[in-house]
Tab-separated table of C-alpha atoms in Angstrom:
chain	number	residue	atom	x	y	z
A	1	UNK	CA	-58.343	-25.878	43.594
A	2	UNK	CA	-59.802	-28.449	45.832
A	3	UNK	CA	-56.461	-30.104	46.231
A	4	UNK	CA	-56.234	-33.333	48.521
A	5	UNK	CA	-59.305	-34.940	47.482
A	6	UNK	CA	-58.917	-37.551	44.494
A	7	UNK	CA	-62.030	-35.388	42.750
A	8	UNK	CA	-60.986	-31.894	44.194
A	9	UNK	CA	-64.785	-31.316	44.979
A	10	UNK	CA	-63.641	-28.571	47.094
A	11	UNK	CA	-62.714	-26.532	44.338
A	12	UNK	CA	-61.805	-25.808	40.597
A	13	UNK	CA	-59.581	-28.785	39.983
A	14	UNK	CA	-60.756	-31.585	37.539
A	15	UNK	CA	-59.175	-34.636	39.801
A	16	UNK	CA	-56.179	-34.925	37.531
A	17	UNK	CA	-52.507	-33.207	36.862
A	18	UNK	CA	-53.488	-31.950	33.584
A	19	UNK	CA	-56.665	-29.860	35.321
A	20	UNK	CA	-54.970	-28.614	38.356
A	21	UNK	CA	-53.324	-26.056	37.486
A	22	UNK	CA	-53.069	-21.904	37.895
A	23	UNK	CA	-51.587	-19.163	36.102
A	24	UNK	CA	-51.317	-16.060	37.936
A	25	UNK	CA	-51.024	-13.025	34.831
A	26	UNK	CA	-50.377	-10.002	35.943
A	27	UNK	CA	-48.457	-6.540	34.320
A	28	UNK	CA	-45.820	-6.051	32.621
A	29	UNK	CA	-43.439	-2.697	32.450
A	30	UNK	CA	-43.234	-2.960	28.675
A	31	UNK	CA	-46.710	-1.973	26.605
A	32	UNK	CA	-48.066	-5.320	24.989
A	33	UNK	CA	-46.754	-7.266	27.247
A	34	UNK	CA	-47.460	-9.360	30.633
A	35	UNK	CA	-46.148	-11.569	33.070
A	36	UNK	CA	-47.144	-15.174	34.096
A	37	UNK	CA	-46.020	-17.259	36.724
A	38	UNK	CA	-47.855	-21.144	36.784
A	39	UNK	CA	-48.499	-23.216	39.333
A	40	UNK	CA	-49.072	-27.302	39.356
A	41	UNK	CA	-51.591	-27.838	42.205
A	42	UNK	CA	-51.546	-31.598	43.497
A	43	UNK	CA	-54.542	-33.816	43.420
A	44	UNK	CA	-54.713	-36.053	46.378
A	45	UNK	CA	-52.243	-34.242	48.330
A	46	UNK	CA	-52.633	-30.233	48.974
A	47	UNK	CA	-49.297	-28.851	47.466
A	48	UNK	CA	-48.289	-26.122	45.143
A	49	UNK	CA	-45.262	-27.333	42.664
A	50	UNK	CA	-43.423	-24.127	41.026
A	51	UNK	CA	-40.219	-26.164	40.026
A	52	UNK	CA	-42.227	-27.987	37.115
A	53	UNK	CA	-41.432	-24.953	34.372
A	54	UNK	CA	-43.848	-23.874	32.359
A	55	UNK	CA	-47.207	-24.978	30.473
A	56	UNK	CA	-47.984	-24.649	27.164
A	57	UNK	CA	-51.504	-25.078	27.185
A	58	UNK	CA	-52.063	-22.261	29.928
A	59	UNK	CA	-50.045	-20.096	28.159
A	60	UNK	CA	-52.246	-20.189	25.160
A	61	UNK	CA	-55.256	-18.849	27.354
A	62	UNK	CA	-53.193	-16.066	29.008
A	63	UNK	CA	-53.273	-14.267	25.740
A	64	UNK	CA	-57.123	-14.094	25.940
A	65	UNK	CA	-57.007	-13.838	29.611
A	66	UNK	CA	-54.854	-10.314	29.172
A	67	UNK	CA	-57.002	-8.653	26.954
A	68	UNK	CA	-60.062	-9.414	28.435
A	69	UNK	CA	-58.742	-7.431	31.637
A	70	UNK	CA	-57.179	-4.767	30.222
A	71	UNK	CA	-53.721	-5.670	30.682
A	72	UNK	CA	-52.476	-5.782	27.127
A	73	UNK	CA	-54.746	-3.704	24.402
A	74	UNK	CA	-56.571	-4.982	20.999
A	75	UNK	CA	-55.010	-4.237	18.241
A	76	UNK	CA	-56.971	-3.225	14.787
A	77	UNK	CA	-57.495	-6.224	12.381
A	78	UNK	CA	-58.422	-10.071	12.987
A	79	UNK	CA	-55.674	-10.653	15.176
A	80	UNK	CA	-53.422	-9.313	19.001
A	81	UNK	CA	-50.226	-10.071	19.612
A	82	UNK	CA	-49.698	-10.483	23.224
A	83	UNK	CA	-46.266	-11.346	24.443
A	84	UNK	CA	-45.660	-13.192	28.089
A	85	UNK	CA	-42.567	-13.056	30.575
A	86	UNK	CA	-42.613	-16.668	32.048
A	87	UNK	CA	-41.464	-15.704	35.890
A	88	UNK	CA	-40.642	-19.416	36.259
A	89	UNK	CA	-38.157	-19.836	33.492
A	90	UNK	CA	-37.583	-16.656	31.833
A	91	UNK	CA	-38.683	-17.531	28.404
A	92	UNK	CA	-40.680	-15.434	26.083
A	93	UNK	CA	-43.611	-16.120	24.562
A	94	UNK	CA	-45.862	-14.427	21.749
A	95	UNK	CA	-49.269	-15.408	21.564
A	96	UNK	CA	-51.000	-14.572	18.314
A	97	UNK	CA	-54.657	-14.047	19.683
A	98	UNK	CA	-58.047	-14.133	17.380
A	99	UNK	CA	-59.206	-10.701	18.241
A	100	UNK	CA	-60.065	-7.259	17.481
A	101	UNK	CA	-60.987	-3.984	18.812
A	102	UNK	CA	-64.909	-5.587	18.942
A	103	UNK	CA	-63.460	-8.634	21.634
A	104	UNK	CA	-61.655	-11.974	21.733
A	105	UNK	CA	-62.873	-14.128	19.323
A	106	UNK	CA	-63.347	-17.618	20.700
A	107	UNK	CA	-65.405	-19.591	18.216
A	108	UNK	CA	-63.913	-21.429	15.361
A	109	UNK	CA	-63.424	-24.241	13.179
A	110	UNK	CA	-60.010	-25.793	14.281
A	111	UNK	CA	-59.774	-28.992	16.447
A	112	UNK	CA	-56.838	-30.351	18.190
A	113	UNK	CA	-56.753	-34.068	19.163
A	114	UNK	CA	-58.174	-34.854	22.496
A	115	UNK	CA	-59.850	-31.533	22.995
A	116	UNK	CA	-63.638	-32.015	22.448
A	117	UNK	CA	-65.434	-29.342	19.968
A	118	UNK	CA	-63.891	-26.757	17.558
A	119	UNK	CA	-62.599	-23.282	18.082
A	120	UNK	CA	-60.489	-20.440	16.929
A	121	UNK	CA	-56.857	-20.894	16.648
A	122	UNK	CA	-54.314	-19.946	19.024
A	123	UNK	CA	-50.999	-19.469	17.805
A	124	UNK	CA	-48.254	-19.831	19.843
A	125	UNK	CA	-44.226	-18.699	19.285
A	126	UNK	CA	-42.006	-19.691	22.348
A	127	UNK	CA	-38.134	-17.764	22.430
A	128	UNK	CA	-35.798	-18.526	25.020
A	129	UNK	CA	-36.654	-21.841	25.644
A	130	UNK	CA	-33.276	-24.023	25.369
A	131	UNK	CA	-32.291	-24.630	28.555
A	132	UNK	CA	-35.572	-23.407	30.966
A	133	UNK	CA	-35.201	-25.461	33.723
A	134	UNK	CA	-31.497	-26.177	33.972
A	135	UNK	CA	-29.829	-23.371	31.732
A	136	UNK	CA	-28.640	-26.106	29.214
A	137	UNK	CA	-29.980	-27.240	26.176
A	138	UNK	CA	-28.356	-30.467	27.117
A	139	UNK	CA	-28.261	-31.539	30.739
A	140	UNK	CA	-25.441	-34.273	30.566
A	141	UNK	CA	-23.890	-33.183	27.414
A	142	UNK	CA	-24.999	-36.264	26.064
A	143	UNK	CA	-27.187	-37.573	23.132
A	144	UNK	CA	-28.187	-40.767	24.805
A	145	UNK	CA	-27.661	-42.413	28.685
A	146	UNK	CA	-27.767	-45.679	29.519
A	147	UNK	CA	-30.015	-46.612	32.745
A	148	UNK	CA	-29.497	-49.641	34.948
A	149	UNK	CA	-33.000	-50.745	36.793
A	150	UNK	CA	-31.524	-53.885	37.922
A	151	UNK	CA	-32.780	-57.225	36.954
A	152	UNK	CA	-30.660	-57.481	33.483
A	153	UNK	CA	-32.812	-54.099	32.427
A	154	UNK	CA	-30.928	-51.733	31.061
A	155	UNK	CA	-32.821	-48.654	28.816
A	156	UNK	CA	-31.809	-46.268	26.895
A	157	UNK	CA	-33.170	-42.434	27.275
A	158	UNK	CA	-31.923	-38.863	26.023
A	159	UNK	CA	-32.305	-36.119	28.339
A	160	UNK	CA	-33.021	-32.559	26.922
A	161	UNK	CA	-33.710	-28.926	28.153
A	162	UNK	CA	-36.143	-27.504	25.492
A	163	UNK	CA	-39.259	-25.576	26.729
A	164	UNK	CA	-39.207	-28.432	29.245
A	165	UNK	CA	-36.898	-30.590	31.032
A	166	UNK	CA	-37.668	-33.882	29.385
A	167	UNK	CA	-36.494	-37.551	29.655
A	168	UNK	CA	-37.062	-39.265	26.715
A	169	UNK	CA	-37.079	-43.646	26.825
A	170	UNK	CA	-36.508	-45.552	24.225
A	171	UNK	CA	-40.178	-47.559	24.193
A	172	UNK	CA	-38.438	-50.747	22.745
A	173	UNK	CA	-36.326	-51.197	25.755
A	174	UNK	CA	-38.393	-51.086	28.277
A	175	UNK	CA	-42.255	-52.106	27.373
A	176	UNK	CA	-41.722	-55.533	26.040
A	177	UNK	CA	-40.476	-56.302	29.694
A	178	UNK	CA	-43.814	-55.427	30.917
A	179	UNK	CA	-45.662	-57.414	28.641
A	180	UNK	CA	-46.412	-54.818	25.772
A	181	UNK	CA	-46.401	-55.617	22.465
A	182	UNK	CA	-46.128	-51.900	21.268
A	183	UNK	CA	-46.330	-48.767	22.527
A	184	UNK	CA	-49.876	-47.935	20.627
A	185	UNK	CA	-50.650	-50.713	23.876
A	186	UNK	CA	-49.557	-48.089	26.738
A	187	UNK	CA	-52.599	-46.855	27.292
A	188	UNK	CA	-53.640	-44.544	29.573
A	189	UNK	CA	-56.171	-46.703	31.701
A	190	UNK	CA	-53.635	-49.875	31.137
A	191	UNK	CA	-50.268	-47.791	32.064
A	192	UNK	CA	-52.515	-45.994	35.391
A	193	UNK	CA	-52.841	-49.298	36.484
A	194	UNK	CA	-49.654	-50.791	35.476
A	195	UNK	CA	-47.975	-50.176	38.937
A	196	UNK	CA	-44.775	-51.835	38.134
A	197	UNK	CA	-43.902	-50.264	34.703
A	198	UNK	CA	-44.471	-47.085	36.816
A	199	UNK	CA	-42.110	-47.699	39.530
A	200	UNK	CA	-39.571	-48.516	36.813
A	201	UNK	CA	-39.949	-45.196	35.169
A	202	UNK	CA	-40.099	-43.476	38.116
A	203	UNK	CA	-36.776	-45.346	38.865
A	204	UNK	CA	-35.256	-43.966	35.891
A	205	UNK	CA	-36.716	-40.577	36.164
A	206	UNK	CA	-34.999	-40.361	39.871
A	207	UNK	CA	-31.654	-41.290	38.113
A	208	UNK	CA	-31.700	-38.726	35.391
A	209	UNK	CA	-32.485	-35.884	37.659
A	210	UNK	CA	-29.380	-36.621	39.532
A	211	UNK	CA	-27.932	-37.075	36.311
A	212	UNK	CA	-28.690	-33.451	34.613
A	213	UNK	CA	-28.488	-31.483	37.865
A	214	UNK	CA	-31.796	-30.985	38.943
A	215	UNK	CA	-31.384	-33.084	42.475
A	216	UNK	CA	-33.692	-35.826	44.027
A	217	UNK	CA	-37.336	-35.116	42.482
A	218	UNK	CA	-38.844	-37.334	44.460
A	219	UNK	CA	-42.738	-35.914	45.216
A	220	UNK	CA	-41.853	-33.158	42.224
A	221	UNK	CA	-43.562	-33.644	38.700
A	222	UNK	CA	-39.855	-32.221	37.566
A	223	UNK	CA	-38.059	-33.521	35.652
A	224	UNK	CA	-40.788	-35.238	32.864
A	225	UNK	CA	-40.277	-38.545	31.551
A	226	UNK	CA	-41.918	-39.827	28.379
A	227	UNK	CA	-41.758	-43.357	26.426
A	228	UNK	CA	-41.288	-43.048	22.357
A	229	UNK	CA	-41.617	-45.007	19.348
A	230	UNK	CA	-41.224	-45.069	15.884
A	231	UNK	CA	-44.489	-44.348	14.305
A	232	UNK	CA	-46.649	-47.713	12.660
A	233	UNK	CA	-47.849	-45.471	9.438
A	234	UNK	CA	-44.624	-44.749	7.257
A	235	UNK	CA	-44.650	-41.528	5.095
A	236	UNK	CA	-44.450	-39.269	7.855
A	237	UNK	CA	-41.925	-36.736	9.929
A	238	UNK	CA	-42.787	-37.883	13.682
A	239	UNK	CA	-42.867	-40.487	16.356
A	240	UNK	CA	-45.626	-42.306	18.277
A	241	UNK	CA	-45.437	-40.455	22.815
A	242	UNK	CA	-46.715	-41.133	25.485
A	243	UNK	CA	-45.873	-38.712	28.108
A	244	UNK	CA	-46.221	-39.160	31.838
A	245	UNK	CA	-47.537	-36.342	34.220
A	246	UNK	CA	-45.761	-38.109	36.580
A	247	UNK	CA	-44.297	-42.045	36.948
A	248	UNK	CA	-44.540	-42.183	40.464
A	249	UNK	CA	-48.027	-41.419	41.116
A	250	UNK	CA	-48.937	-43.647	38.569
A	251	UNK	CA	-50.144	-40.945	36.466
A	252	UNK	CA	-49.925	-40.587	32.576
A	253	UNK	CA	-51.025	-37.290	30.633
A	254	UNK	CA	-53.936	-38.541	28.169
A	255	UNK	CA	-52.204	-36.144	25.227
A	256	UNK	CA	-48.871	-34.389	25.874
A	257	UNK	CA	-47.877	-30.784	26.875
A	258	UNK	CA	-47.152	-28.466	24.564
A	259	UNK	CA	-43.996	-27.856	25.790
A	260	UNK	CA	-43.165	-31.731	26.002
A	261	UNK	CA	-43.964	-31.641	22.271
A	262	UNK	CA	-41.773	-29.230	21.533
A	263	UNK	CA	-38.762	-31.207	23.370
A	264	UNK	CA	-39.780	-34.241	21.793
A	265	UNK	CA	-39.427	-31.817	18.538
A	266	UNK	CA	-35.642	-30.436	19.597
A	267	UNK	CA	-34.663	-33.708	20.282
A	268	UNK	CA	-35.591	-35.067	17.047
A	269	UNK	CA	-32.997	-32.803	15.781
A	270	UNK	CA	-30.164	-34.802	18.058
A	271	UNK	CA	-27.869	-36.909	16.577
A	272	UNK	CA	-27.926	-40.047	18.189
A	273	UNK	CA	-30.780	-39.642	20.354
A	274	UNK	CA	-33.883	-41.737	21.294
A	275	UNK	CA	-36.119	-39.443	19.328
A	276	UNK	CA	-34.324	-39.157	16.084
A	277	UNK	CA	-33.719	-42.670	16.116
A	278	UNK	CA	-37.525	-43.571	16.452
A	279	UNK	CA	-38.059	-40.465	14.050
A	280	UNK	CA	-36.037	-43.218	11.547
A	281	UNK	CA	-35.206	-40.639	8.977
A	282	UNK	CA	-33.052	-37.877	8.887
A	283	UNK	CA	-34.724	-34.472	9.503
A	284	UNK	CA	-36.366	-32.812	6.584
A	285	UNK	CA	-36.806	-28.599	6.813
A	286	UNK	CA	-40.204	-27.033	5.849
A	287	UNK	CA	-40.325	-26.229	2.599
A	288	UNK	CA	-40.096	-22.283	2.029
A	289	UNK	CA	-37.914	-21.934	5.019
A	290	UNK	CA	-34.246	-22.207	4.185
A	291	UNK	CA	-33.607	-24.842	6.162
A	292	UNK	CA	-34.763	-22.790	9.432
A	293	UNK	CA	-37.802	-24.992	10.263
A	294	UNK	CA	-38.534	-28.357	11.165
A	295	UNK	CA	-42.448	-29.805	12.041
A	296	UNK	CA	-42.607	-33.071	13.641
A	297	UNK	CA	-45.935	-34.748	14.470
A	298	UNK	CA	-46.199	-35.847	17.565
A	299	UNK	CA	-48.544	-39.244	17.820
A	300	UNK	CA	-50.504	-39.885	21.242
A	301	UNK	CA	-53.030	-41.576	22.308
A	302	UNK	CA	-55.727	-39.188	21.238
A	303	UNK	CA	-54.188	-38.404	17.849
A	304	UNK	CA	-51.354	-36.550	16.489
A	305	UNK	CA	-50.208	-33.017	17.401
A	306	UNK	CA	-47.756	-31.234	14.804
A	307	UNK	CA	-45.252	-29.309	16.275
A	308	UNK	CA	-42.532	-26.638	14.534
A	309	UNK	CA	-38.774	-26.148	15.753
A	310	UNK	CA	-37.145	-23.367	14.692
A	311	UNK	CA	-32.846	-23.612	14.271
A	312	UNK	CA	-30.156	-21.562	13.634
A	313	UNK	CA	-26.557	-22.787	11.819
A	314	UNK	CA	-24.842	-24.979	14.321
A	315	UNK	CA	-21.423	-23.944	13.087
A	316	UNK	CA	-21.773	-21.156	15.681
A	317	UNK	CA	-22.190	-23.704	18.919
A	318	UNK	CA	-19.841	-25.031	21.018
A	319	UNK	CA	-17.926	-28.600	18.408
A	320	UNK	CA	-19.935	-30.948	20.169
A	321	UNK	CA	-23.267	-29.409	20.180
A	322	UNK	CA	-22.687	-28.490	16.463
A	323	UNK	CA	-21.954	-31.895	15.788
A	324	UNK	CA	-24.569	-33.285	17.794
A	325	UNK	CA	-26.967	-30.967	15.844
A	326	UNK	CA	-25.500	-30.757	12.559
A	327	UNK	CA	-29.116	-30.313	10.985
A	328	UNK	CA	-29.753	-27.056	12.865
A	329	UNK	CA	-29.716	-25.923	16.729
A	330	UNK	CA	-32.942	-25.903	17.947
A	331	UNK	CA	-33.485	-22.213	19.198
A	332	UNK	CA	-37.656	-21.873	19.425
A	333	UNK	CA	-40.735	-23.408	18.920
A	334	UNK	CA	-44.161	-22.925	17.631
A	335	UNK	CA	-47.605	-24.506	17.902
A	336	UNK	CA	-51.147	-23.718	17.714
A	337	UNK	CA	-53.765	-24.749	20.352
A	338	UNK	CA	-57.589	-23.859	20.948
A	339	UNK	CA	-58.502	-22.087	24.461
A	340	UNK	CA	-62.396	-21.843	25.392
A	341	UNK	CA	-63.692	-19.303	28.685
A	342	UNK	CA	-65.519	-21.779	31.122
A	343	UNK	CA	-66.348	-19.126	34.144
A	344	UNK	CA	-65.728	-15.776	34.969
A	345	UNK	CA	-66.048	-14.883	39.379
A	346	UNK	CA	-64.816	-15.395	42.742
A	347	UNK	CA	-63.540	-18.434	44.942
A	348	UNK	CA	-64.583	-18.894	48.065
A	349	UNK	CA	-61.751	-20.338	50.452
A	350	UNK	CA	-62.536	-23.513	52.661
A	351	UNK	CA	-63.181	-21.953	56.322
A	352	UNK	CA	-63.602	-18.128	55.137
A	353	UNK	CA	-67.329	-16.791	55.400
């Protein structure tokens, strides 16, 4: 990947988080489906993080990625279904894959925000997800924590297990001390450079991994952290992100993970938490659904990305969670991406001949 060099000219990296990554795919005992395992490959320094979950954008490609090497067959019509064992978290995963007996279809008219050009849709169902990096749904129990970063600053943040561990900041609390005016002003040149409002995130994000279990992640992109916001445009079901690779490198994402999204979506569906408060509006079900499905759009930088969570009746989770979640219990999640085939051959390792 070309890891520890700021432009990973060494190898297949694209000198950021978001483009230094690997999945390795590989069989699966059961017919149709396969297994992944992904890797987040450092940038400046040469490391391999497997505690950071999983990611929803490579998992979109792995559907491709399978039948284009035989591990999962075509299926008659327009469309495959290939479903993925995540071997870091356990969750499931059915990717709905534009192809045929003829080939993966990769050309198309759909465009997601941030992603430049058009192509076939990629639809993507995640089960299994509640809890996939700590084996609870929620961490501390809690809808909302308070965090002390000294200096009379004290921000509120919700922490929740959904597809991703996430920690989610109340924007209000904590930009205005670092002279924003809004979050639509955390950009990501402006917050890359903003070393202090880093270091305080960072500073929170150390205290809610103690918080929810997951230890000191100091030098681990685990837990993530992300700032939200009601959004400025009324009329719509969603919240203005911006979601952070990782706080202490300095580093924000320029959209937001899939799987973020979809904990940004959960979380919406909290009582008392950051995300339904900046959501300002109770929860509203798709229409046709029975009450089953809620889409959020999720605004960053780059646009807006909708997102679906799929619930089940509360009544049959633990009193607290079902009044914590009294719309519906977030149980999966669904989005749809584009993927694109760049390259197809081998890598030469630094020092081999």
């Amino acid at each position: 990947m070309g890891s520890g060099h700021p432009q990973q000219i060494g190898g297949f990296g694209g000198g950021c988080g978001p483009t230094s990554k690997v999945a390795i795919v590989g069989p699966h005992k059961e017919p149709g489906w396969v297994t992944c395992h992904f890797s987040q490959c450092g940038v400046t320094i040469a490391d391999v993080d497997t505690s950071a979950g999983d990611c929803g954008n490579i998992l979109a490609a792995v559907g491709g990625f399978a039948i284009e090497n035989n591990l999962v067959a075509a299926e008659a019509g327009d469309k495959t279904r290939v479903k993925v064992e995540s071997l870091n978290t356990g969750a499931r995963y059915e990717i709905d894959v534009p192809a045929s007996s003829v080939g993966v279809q990769y050309m198309g008219s759909f465009c997601v925000p941030g992603v430049p050009g058009p192509a076939a849709p990629v639809r993507v169902a995640t089960h299994g997800v509640a809890g996939a990096q700590t084996g609870r749904l929620l961490p501390t129990g809690q809808a909302e924590e308070l965090f002390d970063l000294g200096e009379g600053l004290v921000v509120r943040a919700s922490i929740i297990d959904f597809a991703r561990a996430l920690v989610m900041v109340d924007a209000t609390d904590i930009t205005p001390h670092f002279g924003y005016s809004s979050l639509q002003e955390v950009t990501l040149q402006r917050a890359n450079c903003d070393h202090a409002l880093c270091s305080a995130l960072e500073k929170l994000r150390l205290q809610a991994s103690q918080k929810m279990g997951m230890g000191d992640c100091t030098g681990k992109d685990a837990p993530k952290l992300a700032l939200v916001a009601p959004l400025e445009a009324e009329g719509r079901q969603g919240l203005a992100c911006r979601y952070f690779v990782n706080p202490g490198r300095s580093e924000m994402h320029p959209t937001i993970a899939m799987t973020a999204a979809q904990a940004v979506g959960a979380a919406s569906l909290l009582h008392g938490s950051v995300a339904m408060r900046a959501l300002a509006r109770l929860p509203q079900a798709d229409s046709g659904t029975d009450g089953a499905s809620f889409t959020f759009e999720i605004q960053h930088e780059k646009g807006n990305f909708p997102v679906s969570i799929g619930t089940t009746d509360a009544k049959d989770a633990e009193p607290m969670q079902a009044e914590q979640f009294a719309t519906g219990l977030p149980t999966t999640g669904l989005y749809v991406t584009t993927v694109m085939p760049i390259a197809q051959g081998s890598a030469f390792l630094k020092g081999s001949n």
